[in-house]
Structures are given as C-alpha cells and as structure tokens.
Short mmCIF file of C-alpha atoms in Angstrom, two decimals:
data_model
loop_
_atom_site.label_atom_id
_atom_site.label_comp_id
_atom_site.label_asym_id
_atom_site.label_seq_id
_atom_site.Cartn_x
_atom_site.Cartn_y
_atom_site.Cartn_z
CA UNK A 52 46.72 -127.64 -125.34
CA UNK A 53 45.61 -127.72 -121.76
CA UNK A 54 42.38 -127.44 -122.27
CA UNK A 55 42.38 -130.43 -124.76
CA UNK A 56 44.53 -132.89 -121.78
CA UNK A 57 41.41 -131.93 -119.30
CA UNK A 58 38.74 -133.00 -121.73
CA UNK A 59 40.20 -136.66 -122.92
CA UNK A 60 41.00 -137.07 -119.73
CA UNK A 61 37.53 -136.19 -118.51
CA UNK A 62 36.18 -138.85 -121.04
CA UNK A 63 38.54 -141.75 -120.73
CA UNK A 64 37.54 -141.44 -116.95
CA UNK A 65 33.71 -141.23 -118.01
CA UNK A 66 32.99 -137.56 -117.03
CA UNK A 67 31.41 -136.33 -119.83
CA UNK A 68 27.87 -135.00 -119.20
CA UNK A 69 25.23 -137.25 -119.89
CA UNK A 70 22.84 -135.11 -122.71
CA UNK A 71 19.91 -136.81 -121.25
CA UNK A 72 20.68 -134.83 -117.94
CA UNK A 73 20.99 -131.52 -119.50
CA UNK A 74 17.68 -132.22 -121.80
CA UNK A 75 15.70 -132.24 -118.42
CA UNK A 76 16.66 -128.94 -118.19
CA UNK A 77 14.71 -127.41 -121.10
CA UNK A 78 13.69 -124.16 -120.40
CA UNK A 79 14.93 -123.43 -116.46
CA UNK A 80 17.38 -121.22 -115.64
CA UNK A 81 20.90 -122.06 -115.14
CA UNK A 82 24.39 -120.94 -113.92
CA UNK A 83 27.08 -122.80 -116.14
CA UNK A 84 30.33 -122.45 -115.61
CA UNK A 85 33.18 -123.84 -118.25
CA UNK A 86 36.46 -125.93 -117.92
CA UNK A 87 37.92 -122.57 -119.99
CA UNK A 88 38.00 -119.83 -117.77
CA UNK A 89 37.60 -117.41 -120.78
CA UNK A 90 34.02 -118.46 -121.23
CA UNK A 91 33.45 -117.32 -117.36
CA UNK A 92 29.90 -118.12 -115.97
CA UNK A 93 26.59 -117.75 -117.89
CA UNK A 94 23.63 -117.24 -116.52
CA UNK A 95 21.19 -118.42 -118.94
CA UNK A 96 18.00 -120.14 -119.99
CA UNK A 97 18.68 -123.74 -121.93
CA UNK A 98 16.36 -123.61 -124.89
CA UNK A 99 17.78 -126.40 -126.85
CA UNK A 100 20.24 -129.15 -127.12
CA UNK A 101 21.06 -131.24 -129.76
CA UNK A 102 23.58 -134.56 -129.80
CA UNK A 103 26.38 -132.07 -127.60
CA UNK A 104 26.26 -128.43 -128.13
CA UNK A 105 24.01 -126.50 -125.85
CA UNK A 106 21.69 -123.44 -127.01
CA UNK A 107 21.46 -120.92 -124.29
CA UNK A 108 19.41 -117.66 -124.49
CA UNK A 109 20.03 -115.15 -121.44
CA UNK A 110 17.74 -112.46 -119.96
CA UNK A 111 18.51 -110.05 -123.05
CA UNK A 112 17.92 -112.05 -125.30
CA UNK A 113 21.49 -112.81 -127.13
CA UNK A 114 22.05 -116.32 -127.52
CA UNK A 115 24.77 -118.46 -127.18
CA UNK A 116 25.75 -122.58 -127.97
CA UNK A 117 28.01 -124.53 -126.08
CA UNK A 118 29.58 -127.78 -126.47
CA UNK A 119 28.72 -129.76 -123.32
CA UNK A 120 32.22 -131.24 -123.04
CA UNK A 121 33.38 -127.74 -122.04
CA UNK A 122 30.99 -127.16 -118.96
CA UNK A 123 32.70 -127.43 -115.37
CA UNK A 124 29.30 -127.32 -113.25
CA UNK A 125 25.48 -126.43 -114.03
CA UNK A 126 23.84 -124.75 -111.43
CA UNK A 127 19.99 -124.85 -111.68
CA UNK A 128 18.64 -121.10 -110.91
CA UNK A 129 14.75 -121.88 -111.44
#
C-alpha cells in the first residue's frame, strides 16, 4: 500500500524516469537500486528496455526485468 502512495505520488509530481534516459544505457553496467527495499541493489548490465520494464542480465548470467517506475537511483558502473 506504501509502495503504491510513493509511486503516484512520484508521477503526479513528474518523477517518473524518462525511458529515453535509460535506453542510452544499452549495454553499460549499472547499480540500480529500487523504491522497494526487497528488490535491494542490482548490479547489472541493461540489455533491453521496452515501453517501461527493464531487462537486466548480471555477471552470471541470470536475468532479471524491472518496471522502471520502481527504480530509486541508477548508478552507471561502466
């Protein structure tokens, strides 16, 4: 229920991540860290992104997709 306040609230104030942003992104290395501290931080290569969900493969391969309304911060490793 929390979670859900943060993210309208994050959009009505226009704080949603602009895709075009993230599609620059293609391929580097990243730290992301999400609004829901479940998720924790993933350290992670971007390898695709399509409308808002996020596909992120990390150094052993597994991958992962992540709505971009849920990330907190990007930090760009390489």
């Amino acid at each position: 229920m929390r979670l859900l306040y943060i993210l309208n609230k994050m959009k009505m104030k226009g704080w949603a991540l602009d895709m075009k942003m993230i599609q620059n992104l293609l391929g580097k290395r990243v730290k992301i860290r999400c609004i829901d501290s479940s998720q924790g931080v993933q350290k992670s290569t971007v390898e695709q992104t399509d409308e808002n969900w996020i596909l992120l493969k990390d150094s052993k391969g597994k991958e992962k997709i992540i709505k971009a309304d849920y990330i907190a911060q990007i930090d760009i490793l390489s």
